[in-house]
GROMACS .gro file of C-alpha atoms in nm:
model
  266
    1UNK     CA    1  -2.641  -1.319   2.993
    2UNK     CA    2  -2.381  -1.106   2.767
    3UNK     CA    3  -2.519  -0.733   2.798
    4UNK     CA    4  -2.306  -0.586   2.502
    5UNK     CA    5  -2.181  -0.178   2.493
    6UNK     CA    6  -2.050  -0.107   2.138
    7UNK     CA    7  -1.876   0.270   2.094
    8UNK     CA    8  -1.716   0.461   1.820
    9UNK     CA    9  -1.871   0.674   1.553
   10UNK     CA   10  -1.803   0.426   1.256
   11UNK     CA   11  -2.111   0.377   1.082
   12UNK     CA   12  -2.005   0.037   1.099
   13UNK     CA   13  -2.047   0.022   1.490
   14UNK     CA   14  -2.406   0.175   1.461
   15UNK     CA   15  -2.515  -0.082   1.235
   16UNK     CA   16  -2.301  -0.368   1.449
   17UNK     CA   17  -2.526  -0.220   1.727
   18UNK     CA   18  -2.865  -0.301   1.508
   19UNK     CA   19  -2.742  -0.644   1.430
   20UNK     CA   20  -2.688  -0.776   1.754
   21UNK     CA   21  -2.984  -0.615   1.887
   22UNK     CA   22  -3.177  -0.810   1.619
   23UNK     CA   23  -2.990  -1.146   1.724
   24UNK     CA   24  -3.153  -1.103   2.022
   25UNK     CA   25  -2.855  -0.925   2.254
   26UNK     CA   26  -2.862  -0.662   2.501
   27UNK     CA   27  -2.703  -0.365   2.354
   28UNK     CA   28  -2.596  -0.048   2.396
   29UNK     CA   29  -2.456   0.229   2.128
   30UNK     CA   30  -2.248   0.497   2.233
   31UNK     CA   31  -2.120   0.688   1.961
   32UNK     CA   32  -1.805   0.866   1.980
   33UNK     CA   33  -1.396   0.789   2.001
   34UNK     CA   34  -1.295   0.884   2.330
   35UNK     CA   35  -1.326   0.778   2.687
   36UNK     CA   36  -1.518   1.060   2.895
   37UNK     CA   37  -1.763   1.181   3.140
   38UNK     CA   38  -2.054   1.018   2.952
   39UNK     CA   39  -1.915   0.683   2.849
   40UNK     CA   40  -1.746   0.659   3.224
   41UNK     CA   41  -2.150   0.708   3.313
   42UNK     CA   42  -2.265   0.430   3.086
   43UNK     CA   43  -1.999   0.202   3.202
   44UNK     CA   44  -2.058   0.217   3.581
   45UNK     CA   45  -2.476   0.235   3.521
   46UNK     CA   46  -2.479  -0.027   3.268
   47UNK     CA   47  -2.209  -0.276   3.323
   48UNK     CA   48  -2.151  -0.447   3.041
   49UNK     CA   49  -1.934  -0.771   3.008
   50UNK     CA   50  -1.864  -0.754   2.623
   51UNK     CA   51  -1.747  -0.423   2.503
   52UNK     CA   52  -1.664  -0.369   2.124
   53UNK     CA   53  -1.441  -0.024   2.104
   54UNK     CA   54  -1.351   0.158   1.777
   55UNK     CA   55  -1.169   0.065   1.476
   56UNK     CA   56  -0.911   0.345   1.543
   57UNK     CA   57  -0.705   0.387   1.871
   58UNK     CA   58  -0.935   0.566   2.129
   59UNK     CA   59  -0.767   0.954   2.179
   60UNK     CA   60  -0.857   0.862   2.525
   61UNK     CA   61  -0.898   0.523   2.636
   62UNK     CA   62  -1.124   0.341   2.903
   63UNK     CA   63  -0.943   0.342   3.237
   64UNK     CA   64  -0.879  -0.042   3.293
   65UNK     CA   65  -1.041  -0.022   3.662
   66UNK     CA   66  -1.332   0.089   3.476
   67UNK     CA   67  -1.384  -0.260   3.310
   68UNK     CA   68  -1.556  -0.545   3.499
   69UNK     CA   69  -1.339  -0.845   3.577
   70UNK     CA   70  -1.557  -1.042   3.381
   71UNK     CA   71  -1.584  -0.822   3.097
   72UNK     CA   72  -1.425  -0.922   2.721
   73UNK     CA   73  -1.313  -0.624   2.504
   74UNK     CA   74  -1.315  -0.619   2.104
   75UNK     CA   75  -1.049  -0.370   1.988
   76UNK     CA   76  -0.971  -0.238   1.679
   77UNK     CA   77  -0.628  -0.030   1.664
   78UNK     CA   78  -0.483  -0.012   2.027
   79UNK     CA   79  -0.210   0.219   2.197
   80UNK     CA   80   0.039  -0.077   2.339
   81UNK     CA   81   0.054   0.151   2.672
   82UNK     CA   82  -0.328   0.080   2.709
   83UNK     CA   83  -0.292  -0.315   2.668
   84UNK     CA   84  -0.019  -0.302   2.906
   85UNK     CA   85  -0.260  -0.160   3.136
   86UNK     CA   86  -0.536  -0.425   3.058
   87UNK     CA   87  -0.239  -0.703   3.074
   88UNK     CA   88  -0.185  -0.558   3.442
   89UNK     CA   89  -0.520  -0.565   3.539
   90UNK     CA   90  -0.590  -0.937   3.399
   91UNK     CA   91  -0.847  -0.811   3.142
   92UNK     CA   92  -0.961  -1.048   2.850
   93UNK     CA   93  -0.951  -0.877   2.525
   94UNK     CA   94  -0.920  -1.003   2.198
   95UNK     CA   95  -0.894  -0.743   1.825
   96UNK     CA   96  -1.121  -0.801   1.590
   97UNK     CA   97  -0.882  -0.667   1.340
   98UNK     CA   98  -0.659  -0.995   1.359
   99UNK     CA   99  -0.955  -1.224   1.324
  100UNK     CA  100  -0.869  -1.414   0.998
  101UNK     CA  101  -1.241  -1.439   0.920
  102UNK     CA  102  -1.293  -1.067   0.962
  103UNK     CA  103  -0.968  -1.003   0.760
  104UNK     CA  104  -1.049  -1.161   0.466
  105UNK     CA  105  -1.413  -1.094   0.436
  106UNK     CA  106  -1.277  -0.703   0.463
  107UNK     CA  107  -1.043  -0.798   0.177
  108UNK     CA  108  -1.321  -0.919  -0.061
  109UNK     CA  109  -1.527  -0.598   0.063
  110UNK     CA  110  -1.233  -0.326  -0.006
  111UNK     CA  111  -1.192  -0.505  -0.347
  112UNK     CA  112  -1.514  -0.477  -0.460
  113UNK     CA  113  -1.522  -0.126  -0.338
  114UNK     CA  114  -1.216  -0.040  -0.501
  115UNK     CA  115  -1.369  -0.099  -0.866
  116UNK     CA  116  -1.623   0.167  -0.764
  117UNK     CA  117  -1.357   0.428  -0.648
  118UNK     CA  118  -1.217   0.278  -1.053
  119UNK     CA  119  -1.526   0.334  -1.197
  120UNK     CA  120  -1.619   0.680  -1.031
  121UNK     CA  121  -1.301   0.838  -1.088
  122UNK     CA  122  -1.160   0.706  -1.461
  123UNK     CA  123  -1.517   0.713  -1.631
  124UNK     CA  124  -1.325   0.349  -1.795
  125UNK     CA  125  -1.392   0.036  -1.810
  126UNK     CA  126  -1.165  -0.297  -1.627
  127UNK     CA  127  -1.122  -0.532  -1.945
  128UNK     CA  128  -0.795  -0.489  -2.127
  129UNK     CA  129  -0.643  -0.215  -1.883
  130UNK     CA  130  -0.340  -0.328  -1.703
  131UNK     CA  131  -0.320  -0.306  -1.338
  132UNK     CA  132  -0.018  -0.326  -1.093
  133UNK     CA  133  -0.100  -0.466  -0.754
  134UNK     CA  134   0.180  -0.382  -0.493
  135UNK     CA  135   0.172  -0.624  -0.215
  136UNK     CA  136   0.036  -0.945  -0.251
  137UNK     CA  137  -0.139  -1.009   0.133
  138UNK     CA  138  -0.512  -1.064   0.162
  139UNK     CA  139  -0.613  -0.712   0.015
  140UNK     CA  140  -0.377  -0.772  -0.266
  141UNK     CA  141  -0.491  -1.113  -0.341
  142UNK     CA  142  -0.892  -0.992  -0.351
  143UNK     CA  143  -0.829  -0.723  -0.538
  144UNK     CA  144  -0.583  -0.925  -0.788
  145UNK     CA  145  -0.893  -1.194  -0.830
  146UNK     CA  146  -1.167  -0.967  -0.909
  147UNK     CA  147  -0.970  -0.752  -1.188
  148UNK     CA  148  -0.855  -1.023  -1.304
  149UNK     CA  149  -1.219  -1.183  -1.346
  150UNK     CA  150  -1.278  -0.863  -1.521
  151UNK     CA  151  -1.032  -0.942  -1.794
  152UNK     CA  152  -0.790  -0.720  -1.665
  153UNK     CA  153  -0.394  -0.750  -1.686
  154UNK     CA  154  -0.270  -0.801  -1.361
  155UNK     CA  155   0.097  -0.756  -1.241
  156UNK     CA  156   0.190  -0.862  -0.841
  157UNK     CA  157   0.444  -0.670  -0.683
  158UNK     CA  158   0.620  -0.816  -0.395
  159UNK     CA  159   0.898  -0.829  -0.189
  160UNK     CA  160   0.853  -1.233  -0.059
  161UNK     CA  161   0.904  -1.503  -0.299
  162UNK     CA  162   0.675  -1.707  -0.211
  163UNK     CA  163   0.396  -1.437  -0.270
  164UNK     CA  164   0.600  -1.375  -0.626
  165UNK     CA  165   0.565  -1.805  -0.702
  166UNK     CA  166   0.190  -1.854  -0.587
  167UNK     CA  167   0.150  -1.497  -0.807
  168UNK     CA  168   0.217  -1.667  -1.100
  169UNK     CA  169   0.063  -1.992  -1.029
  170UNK     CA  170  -0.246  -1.784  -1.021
  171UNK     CA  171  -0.194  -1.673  -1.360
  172UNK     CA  172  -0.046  -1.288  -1.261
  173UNK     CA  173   0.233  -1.147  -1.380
  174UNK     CA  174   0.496  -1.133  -1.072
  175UNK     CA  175   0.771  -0.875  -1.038
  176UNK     CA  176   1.005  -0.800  -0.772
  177UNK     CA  177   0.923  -0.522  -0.553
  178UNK     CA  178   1.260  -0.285  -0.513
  179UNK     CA  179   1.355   0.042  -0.435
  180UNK     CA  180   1.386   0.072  -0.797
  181UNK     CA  181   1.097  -0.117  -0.961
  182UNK     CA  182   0.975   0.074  -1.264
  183UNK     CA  183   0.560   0.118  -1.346
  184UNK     CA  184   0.569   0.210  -1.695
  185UNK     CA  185   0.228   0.205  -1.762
  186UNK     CA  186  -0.115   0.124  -1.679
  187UNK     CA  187  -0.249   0.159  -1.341
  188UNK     CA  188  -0.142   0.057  -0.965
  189UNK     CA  189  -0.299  -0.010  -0.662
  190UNK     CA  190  -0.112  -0.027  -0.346
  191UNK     CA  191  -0.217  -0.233  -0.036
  192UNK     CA  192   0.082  -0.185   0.121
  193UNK     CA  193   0.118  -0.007   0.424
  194UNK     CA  194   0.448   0.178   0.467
  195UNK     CA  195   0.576   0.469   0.261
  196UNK     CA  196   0.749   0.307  -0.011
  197UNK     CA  197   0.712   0.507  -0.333
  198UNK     CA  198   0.826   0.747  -0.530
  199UNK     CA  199   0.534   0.902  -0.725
  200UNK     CA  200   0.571   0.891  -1.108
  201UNK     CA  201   0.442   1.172  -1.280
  202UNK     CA  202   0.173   1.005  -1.501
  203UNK     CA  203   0.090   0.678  -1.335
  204UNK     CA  204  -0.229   0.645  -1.200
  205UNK     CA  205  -0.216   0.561  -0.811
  206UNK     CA  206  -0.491   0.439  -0.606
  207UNK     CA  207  -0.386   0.337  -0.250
  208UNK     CA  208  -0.615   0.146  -0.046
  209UNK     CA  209  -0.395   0.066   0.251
  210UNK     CA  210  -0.377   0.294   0.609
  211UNK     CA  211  -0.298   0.619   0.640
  212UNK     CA  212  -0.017   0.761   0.586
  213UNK     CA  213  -0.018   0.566   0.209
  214UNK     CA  214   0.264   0.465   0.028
  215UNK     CA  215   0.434   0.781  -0.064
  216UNK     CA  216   0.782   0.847   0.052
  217UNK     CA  217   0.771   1.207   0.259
  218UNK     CA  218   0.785   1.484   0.034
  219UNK     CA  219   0.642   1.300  -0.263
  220UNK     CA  220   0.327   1.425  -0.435
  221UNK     CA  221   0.157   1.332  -0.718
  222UNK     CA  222  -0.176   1.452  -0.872
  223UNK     CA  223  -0.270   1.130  -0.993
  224UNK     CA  224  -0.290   0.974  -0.634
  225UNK     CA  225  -0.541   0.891  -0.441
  226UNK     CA  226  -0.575   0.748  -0.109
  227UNK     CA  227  -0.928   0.546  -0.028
  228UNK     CA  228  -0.934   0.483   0.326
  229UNK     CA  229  -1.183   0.293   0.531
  230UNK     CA  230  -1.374   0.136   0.143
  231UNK     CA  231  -1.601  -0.132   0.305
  232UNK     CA  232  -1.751   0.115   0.558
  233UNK     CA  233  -1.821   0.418   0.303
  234UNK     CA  234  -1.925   0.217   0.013
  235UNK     CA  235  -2.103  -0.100   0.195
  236UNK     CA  236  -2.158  -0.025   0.584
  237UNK     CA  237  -2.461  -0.285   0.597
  238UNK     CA  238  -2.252  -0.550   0.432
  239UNK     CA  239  -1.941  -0.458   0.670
  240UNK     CA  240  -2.160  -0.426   0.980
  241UNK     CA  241  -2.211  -0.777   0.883
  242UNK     CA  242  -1.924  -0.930   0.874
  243UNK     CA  243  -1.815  -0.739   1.173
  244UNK     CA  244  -2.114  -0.870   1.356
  245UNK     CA  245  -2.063  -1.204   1.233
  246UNK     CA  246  -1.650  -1.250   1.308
  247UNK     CA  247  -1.734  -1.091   1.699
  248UNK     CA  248  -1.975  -1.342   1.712
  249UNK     CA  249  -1.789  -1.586   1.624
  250UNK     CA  250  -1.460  -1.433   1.863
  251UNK     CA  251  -1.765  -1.445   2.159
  252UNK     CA  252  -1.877  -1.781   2.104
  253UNK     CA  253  -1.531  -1.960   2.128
  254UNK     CA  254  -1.459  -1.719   2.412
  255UNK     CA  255  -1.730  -1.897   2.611
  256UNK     CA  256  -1.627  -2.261   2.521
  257UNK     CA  257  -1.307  -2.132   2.616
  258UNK     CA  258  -1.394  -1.982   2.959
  259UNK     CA  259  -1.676  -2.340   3.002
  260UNK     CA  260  -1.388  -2.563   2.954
  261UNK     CA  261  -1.128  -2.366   3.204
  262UNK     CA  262  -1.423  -2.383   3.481
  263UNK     CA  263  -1.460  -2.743   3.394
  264UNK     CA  264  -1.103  -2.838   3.442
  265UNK     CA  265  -1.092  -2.639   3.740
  266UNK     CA  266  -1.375  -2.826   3.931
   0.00000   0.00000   0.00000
């Protein structure tokens, strides 16, 4: 039987806890970021075999000797020196993060989040405004749809030009994305996450990719906001969810996976 140990101090991870408790799972809650004294207790006492860490690199990760041979580890962010060290010590782990299921039911959350961040901090309403979406990947794409079903204007950004064709087959505006694209007007929202841009003095900015945002160094703007981590502040039972549900998922074809290996090796 799968006795589950879920840690970080997303409120996400609480509620993930809740959920698979309520499936019927063994589970444990530990809630903080960082390997230590306590969580090396909880490991060694309760010895779990499915261990779902933060979203967020751990400051201090779980020494791999730690983990039971026969344990499976959900990851958010890792440090690359850490994976080397599970590769080493032949331990199964799979990230959440690159789950396609996961990714895009994040994307719909963050987009619906992002028209409360609109909504809270413009006091306006979607129809009729014009919106620039920079980046065009599964963030991009949700957030393009729902303005867009609000009656919104909607202009893609992007580099690739096959993102720039299915753009306009989806009834957007596309534009090039270049060093020296120009935002005349209207609002943008970036999902994409590098430092890119050079803050314009009046545009309205709201960037819901990682941290650091888009923002060359040096640049600063008082009409830009950054809204990290929108699923989890504005909708933690609905991203608990779909959290729960993509792990789920992940552990299920993990087992057919490991079933069929001990099949073919009889």
């Amino acid at each position: 039987m799968s006795k589950w140990l879920v840690v970080g101090t997303d409120q996400r991870l609480n509620i993930l806890n809740d959920v698979l408790e309520e499936k019927g799972c063994e589970s444990c809650y530990l809630a903080q970021d960082s390997f230590d004294d306590k969580l090396k207790l909880i490991l060694e006492e309760w010895q779990p075999n499915r261990v779902v860490l933060p979203l967020l690199a751990m400051k201090q990760p779980i020494p791999a000797e730690l983990i039971g041979k026969d344990a499976v580890l959900y990851t958010g962010q890792t440090a690359p020196g850490w994976l080397a060290e599970l590769n080493k010590s032949g331990i199964n782990y799979q990230s959440y993060l690159e789950n396609e299921y996961f990714i895009w039911q994040n994307a719909q959350l963050t987009a619906e989040a992002f028209l409360q961040v609109f909504y809270e901090q413009t006091k306006r309403q979607i129809a009729g405004k014009h919106f620039y979406i920079a980046g065009f990947g599964r963030v991009g794409k949700a957030v393009a749809h729902v303005l867009h079903s609000l009656q919104a204007s909607v202009t893609v950004a992007a580099r690739a030009e096959e993102q720039l064709a299915e753009a306009g087959l989806l009834g957007y505006t596309p534009v090039r994305l270049t060093p020296t694209v120009h935002f005349p007007d209207g609002y943008l929202v970036n999902t994409i996450p590098s430092q890119w841009l050079e803050a314009a003095s009046c545009l309205h900015i709201f960037d819901v990719a990682s941290a650091p945002g888009c923002l060359k160094p040096g640049q600063t703007s008082e009409y830009y906001t950054i809204h990290l981590k929108l699923p989890g502040i504005h909708f933690p039972a609905d991203a608990a969810a779909v959290l729960a549900d993509a792990i789920l998922r992940m552990d299920t074809e993990e087992r057919g996976a490991t079933c069929l290996k001990e099949n073919e090796s009889d």
